[in-house]
CSV table of C-alpha atoms in Angstrom, one decimal:
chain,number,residue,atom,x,y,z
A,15,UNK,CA,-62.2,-15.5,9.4
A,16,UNK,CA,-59.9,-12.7,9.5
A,17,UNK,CA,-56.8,-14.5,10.4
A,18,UNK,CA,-56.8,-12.6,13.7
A,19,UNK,CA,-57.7,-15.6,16.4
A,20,UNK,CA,-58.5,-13.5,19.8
A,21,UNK,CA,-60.2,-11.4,17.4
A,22,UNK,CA,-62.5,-13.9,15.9
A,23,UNK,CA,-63.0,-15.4,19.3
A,24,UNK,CA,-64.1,-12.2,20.9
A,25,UNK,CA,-66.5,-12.0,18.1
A,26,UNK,CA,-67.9,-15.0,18.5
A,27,UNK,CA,-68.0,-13.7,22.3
A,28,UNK,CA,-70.3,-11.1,21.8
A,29,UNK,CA,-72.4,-12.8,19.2
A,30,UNK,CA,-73.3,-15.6,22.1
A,31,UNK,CA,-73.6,-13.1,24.7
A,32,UNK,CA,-76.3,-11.7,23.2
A,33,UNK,CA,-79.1,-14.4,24.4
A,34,UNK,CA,-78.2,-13.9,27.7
A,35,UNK,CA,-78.3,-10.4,28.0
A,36,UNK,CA,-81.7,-10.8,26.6
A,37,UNK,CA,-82.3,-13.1,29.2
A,38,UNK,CA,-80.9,-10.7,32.1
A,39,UNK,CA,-82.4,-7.7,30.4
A,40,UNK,CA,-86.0,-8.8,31.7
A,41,UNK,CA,-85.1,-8.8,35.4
A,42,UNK,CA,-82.0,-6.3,35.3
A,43,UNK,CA,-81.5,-4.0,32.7
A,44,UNK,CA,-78.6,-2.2,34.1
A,45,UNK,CA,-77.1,-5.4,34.6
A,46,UNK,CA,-77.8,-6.3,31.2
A,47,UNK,CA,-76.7,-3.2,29.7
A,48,UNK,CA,-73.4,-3.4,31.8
A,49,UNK,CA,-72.5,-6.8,30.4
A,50,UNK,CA,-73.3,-5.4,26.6
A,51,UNK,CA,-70.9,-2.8,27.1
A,52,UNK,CA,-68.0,-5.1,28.2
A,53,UNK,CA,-68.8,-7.5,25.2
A,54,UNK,CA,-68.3,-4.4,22.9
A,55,UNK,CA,-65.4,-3.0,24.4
A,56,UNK,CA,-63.6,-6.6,24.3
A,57,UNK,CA,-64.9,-7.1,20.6
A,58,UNK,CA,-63.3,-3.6,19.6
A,59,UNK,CA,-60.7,-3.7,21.3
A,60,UNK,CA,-59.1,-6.9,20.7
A,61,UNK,CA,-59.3,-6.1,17.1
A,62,UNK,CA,-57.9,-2.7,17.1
A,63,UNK,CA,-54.8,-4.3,19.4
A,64,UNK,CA,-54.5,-6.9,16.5
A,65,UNK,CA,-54.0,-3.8,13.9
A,66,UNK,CA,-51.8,-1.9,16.3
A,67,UNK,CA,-48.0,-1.8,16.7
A,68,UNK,CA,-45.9,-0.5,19.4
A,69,UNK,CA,-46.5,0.1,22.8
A,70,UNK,CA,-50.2,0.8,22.7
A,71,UNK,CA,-50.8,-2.4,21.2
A,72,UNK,CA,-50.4,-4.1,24.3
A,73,UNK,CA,-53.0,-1.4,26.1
A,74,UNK,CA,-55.6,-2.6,23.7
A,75,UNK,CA,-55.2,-6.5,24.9
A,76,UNK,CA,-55.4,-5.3,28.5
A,77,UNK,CA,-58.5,-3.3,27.9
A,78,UNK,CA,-60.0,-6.2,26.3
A,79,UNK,CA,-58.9,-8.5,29.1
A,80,UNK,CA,-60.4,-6.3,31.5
A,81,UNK,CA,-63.5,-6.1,29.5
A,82,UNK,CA,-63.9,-9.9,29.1
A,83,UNK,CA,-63.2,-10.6,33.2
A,84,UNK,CA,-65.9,-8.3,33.7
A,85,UNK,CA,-68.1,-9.3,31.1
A,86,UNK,CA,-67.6,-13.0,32.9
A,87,UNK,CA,-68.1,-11.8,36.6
A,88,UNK,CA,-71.7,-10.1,35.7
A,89,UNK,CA,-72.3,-13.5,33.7
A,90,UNK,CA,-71.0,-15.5,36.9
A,91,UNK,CA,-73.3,-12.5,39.6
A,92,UNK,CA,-76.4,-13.5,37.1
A,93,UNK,CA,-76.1,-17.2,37.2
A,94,UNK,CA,-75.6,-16.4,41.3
A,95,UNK,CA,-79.2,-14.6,41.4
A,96,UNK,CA,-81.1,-17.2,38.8
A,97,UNK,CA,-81.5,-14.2,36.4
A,98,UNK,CA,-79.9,-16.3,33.5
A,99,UNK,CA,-79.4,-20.3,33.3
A,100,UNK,CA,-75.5,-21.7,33.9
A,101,UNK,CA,-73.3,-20.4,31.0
A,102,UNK,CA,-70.4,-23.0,30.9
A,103,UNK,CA,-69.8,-23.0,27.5
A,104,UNK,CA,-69.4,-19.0,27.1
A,105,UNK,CA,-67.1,-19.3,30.2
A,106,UNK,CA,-64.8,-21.8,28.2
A,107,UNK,CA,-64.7,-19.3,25.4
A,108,UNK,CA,-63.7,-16.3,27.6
A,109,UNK,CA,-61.2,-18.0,29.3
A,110,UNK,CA,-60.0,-19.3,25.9
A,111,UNK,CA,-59.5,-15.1,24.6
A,112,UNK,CA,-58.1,-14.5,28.1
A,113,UNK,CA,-55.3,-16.6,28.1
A,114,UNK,CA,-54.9,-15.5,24.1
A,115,UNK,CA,-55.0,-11.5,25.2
A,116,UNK,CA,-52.7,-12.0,28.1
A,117,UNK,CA,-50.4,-13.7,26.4
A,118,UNK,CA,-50.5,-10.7,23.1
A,119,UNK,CA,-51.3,-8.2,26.1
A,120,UNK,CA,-46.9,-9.1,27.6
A,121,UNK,CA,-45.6,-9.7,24.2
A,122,UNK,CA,-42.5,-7.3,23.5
A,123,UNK,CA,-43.7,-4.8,21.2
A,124,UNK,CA,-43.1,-4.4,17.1
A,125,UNK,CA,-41.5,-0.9,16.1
C-alpha cells in the first residue's frame, strides 16, 4: 500500500472492474470500453490529486469523482439490460472512494 487510501481503493476499483468489462465487452463493446476509460481516469487521477498541492489538487478529486459516478452508472445501465450479473460489492467500493474524493475534492487547499 502506498499510504494514499482513495488511491489504493480506486486501484483496487479498476483491478475488479476488469471481469465485468469482460463480461459487457461480449454484448457491448462501446459500453465496455466506456466503463474502462472511467476506471482509468479515476485510478490516475485520484493518485495524481494525492501528489498534488494547491488548488488543482482538488480538480483531480473531482475528475476522479466524476469518473467513478460514471464508471458506476454504465455498471448500474448493464446490470439494467442483463449484460453483466448484479455488482453489489463493486458498488460498496465506489461509493466507499466517493465519499473519500468528495471529502479531499472540498478540502481547503495546502500552499
Amino acid at each position: 500500500m502506498s499510504g494514499f487510501e482513495a488511491g489504493e481503493v480506486a486501484v483496487a476499483i479498476g483491478i475488479a472492474i476488469r471481469p465485468v468489462v469482460q463480461a459487457i465487452r461480449g454484448r457491448d463493446a462501446e459500453l465496455a470500453d466506456q466503463i474502462y476509460r472511467a476506471a482509468k481516469s479515476l485510478v490516475l487521477n485520484a493518485a495524481e490529486g494525492g501528489r498534488r498541492g494547491g488548488k488543482d489538487r482538488g480538480y483531480h478529486f473531482r475528475i476522479a469523482a466524476g469518473s467513478a459516478a460514471e464508471l458506476l452508472a454504465g455498471v448500474r445501465f448493464a446490470v439494467g439490460w442483463e449484460l453483466c450479473p448484479p455488482q453489489p460489492e463493486l458498488r460498496l467500493l465506489v461509493d466507499r472512494e466517493l465519499a473519500m474524493l468528495w471529502k479531499l475534492a472540498h478540502a481547503p487547499a495546502s500552499p
